[in-house]
Coordinates of C-alpha atoms in Angstrom, one line a residue:
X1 CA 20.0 -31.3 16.7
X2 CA 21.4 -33.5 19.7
X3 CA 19.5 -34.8 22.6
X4 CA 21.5 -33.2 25.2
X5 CA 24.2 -30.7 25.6
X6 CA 26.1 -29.6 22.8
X7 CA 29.8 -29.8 24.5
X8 CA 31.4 -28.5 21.1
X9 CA 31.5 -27.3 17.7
X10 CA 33.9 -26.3 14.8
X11 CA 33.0 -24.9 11.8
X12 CA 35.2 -27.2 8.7
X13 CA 35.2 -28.0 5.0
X14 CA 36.0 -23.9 4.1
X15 CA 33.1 -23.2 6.4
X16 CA 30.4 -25.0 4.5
X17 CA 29.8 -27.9 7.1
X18 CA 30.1 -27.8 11.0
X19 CA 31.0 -30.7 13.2
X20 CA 29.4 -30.9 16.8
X21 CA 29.4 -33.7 19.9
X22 CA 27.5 -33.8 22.7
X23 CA 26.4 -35.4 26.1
X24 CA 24.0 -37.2 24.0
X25 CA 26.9 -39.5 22.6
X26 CA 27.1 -38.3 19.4
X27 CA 29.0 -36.4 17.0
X28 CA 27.3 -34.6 13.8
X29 CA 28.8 -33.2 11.0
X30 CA 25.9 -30.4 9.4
X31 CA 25.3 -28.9 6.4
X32 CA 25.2 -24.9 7.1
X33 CA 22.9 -24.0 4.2
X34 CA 20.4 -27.1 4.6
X35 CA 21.0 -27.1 8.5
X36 CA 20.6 -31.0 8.8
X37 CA 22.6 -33.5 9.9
X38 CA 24.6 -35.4 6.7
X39 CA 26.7 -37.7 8.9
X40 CA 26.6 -38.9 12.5
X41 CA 29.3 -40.6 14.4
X42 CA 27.6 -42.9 17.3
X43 CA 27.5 -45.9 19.1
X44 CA 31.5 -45.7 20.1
X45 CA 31.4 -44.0 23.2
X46 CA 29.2 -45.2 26.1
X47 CA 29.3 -41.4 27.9
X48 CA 29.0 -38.0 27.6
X49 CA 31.4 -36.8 24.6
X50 CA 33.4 -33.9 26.2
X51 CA 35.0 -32.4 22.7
X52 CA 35.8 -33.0 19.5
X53 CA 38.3 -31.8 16.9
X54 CA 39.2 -31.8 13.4
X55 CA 42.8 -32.6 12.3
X56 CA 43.8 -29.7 9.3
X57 CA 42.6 -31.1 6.5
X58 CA 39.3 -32.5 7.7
X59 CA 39.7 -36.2 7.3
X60 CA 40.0 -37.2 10.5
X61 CA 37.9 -36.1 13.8
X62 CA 39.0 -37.1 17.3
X63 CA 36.7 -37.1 20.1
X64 CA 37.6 -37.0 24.0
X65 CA 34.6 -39.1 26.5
X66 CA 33.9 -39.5 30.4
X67 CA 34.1 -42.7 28.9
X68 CA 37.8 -42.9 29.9
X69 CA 38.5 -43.0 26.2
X70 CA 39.8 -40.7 23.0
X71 CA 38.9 -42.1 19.5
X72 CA 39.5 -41.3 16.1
X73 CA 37.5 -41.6 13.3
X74 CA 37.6 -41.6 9.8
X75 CA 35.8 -38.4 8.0
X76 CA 34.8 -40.2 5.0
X77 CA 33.3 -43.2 6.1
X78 CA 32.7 -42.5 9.7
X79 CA 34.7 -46.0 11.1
X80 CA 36.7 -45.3 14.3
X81 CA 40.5 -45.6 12.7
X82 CA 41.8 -45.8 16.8
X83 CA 40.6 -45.9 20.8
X84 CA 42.8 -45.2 23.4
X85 CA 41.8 -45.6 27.0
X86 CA 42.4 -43.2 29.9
X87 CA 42.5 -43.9 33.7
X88 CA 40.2 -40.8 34.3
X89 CA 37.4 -39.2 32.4
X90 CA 38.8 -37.2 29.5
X91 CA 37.6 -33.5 30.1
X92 CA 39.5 -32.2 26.6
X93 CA 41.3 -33.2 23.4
X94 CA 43.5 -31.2 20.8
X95 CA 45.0 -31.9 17.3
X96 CA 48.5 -30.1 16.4
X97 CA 48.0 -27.9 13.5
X98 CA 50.4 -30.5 11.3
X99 CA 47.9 -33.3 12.1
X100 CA 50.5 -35.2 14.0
X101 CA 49.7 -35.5 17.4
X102 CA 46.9 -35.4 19.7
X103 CA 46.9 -33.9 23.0
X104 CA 44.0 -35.0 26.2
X105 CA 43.3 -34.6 29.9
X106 CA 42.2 -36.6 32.3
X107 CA 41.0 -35.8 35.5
X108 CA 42.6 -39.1 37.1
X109 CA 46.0 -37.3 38.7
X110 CA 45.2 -34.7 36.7
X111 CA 47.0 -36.3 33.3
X112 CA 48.4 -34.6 30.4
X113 CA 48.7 -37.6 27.5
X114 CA 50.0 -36.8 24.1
X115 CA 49.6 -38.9 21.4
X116 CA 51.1 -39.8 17.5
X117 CA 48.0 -39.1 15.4
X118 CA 48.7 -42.1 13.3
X119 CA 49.6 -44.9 15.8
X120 CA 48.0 -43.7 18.4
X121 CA 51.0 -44.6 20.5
X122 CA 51.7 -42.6 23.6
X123 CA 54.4 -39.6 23.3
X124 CA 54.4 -38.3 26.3
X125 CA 52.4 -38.9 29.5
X126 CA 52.5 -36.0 32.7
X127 CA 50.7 -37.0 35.4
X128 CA 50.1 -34.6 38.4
X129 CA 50.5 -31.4 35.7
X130 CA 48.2 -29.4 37.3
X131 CA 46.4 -29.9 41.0
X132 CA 42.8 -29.7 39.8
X133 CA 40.8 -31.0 36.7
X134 CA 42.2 -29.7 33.6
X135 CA 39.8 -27.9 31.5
X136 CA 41.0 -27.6 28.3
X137 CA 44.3 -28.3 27.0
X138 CA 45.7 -27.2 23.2
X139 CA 48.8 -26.8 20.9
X140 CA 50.0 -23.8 20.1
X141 CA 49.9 -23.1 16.6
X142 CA 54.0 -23.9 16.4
X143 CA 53.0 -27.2 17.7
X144 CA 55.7 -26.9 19.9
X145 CA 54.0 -26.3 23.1
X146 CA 50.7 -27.6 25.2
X147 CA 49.1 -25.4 26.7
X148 CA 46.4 -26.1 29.6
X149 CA 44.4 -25.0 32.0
X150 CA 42.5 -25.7 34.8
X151 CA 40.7 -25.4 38.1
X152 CA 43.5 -24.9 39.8
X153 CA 43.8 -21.5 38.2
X154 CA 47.0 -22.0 36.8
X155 CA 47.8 -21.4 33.3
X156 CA 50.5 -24.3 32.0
X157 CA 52.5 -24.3 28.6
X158 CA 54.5 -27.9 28.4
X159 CA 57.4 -27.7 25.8
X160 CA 57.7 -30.8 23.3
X161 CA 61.0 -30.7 22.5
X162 CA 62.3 -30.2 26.1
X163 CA 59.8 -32.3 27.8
X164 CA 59.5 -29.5 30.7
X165 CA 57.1 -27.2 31.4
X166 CA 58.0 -23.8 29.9
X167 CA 56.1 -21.7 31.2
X168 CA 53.7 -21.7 34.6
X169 CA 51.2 -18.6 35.5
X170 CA 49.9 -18.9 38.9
X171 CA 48.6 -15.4 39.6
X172 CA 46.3 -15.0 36.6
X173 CA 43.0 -15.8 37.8
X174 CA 41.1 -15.8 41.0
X175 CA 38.8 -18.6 40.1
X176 CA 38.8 -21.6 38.1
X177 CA 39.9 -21.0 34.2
X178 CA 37.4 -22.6 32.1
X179 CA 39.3 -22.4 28.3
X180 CA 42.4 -21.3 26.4
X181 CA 43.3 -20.3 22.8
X182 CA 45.8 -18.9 20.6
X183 CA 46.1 -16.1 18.1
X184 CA 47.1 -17.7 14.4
X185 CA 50.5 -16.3 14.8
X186 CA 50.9 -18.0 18.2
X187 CA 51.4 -14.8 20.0
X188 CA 48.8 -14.3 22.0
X189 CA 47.1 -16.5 24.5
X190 CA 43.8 -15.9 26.0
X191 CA 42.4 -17.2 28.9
X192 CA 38.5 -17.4 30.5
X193 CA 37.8 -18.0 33.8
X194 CA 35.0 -18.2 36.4
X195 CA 36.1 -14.9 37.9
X196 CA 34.5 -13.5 35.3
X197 CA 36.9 -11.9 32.9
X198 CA 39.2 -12.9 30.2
X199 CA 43.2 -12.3 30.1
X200 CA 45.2 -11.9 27.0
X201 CA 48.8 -12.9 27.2
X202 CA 52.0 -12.1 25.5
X203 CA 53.1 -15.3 24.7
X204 CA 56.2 -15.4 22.1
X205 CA 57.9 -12.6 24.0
X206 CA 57.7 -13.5 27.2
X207 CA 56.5 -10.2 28.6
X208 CA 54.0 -12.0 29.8
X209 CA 54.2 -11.2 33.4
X210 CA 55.7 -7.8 33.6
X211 CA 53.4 -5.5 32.3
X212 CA 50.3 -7.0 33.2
X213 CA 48.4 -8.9 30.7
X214 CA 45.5 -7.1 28.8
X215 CA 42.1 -7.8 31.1
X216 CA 39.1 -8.1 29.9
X217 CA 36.2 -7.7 31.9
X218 CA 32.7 -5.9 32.9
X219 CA 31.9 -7.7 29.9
X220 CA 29.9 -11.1 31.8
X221 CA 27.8 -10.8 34.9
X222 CA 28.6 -15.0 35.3
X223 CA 31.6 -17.2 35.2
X224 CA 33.1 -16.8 31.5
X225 CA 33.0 -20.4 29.7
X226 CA 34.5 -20.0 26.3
X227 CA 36.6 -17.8 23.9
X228 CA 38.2 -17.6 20.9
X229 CA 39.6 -15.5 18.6
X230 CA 39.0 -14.3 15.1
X231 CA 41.5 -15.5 12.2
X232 CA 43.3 -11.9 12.1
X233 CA 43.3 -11.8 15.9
X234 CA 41.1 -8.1 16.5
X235 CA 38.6 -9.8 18.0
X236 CA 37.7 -12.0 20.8
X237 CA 34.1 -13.8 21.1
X238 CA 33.5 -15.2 25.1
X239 CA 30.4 -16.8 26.7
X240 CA 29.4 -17.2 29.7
X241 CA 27.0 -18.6 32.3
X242 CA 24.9 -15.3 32.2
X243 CA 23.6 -16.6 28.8
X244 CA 25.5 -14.1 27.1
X245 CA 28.1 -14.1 24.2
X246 CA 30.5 -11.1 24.1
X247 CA 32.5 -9.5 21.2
X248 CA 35.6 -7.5 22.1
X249 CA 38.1 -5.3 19.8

């Protein structure tokens, strides 16, 4: 597979092909059945390749580096279409779900940068958004709103239109939150953290503070690193540091 840690992976082409990156420089796109590599994206970045992602309709991949940069590259022929550099290293990166834009984070001020897709020309750029390094950062599926989060423990949803933030959770975790995502509707938004448990929050309606969100926990005996959830949005998959990978209704 890849020489060193595998830092993410997406499943794309209706499922029949997954794309992966890793410290190792590189990004792979695999056959599922034949479980090979059929294409690999490499010699662009000159460090660890922190994530990548697919824009909707899989012919373009961007990549976020501790090279200070974010690339994009073309599906089909595997040229870099775009590099745009970054004062810090670039811990995340995120493609609206209408291919337009690209969201990243950098750790330098702790930087929120989005980008047009196309041009690669800056939209907006938020430095000082959070207090800590930002973990992940992602649009919701209105791609109306970024949402990140970080190890400041603070949850963060920055509105497009209004060029504010929307909405900030401070009390949500007691320890650094590791990853975000959204239900398909846009709903929903849960959140992992080192503390060890996993909060679902009530997005759309705003109830999100009063009543509590739904907490998940007992489920991890280490720091929870990842989740998502399933298309129709009964399910959430976590991992964590224990080695583990939990499924919960």
């Amino acid at each position: 597979g890849h020489s060193d840690t595998v830092s993410s992976c997406h499943f794309c082409f209706e499922d029949t092909k997954i794309l992966s990156c890793s410290y190792d420089r590189t990004v792979k796109l695999w056959d599922v059945e034949k479980g090979f590599p059929i294409q690999v994206f490499e010699e662009e970045h000159t460090a660890p390749i922190s994530e990548c992602n697919l824009t909707p309709d899989d012919r373009r991949v961007v990549t976020s580096s501790y090279d200070h940069t974010v690339k994009a590259w073309d599906m089909e022929t595997g040229k870099m279409l775009w590099t745009v550099e970054h004062e810090g290293i670039v811990t995340s990166c995120n493609i609206s779900c209408d291919g337009r834009y690209v969201v990243s984070a950098s750790d330098r001020e702790n930087t929120i940068c989005v980008l047009d897709a196309i041009s690669a020309t800056i939209v907006a750029h938020i430095q000082g958004h959070h207090k800590s390094t930002i973990t992940r950062c992602c649009f919701d599926p209105d791609n109306q709103r970024v949402t990140s989060v970080s190890y400041d423990k603070t949850i963060k949803l920055w509105d497009l239109r209004t060029r504010s933030t929307s909405i900030t959770i401070n009390e949500g975790h007691s320890n650094a939150i590791s990853d975000c995502c959204f239900t398909s509707d846009g709903r929903y938004l849960c959140t992992a953290s080192w503390d060890r448990s996993l909060k679902i929050w009530d997005i759309k309606t705003g109830e999100f503070q009063c009543p509590e969100p739904v907490c998940l926990n007992q489920g991890h005996e280490g720091s929870v690193s990842s989740c998502l959830f399933s298309q129709d949005a009964s399910l959430v998959v976590s991992g964590g540091y224990d080695k583990t990978v939990a499924i919960w209704d």
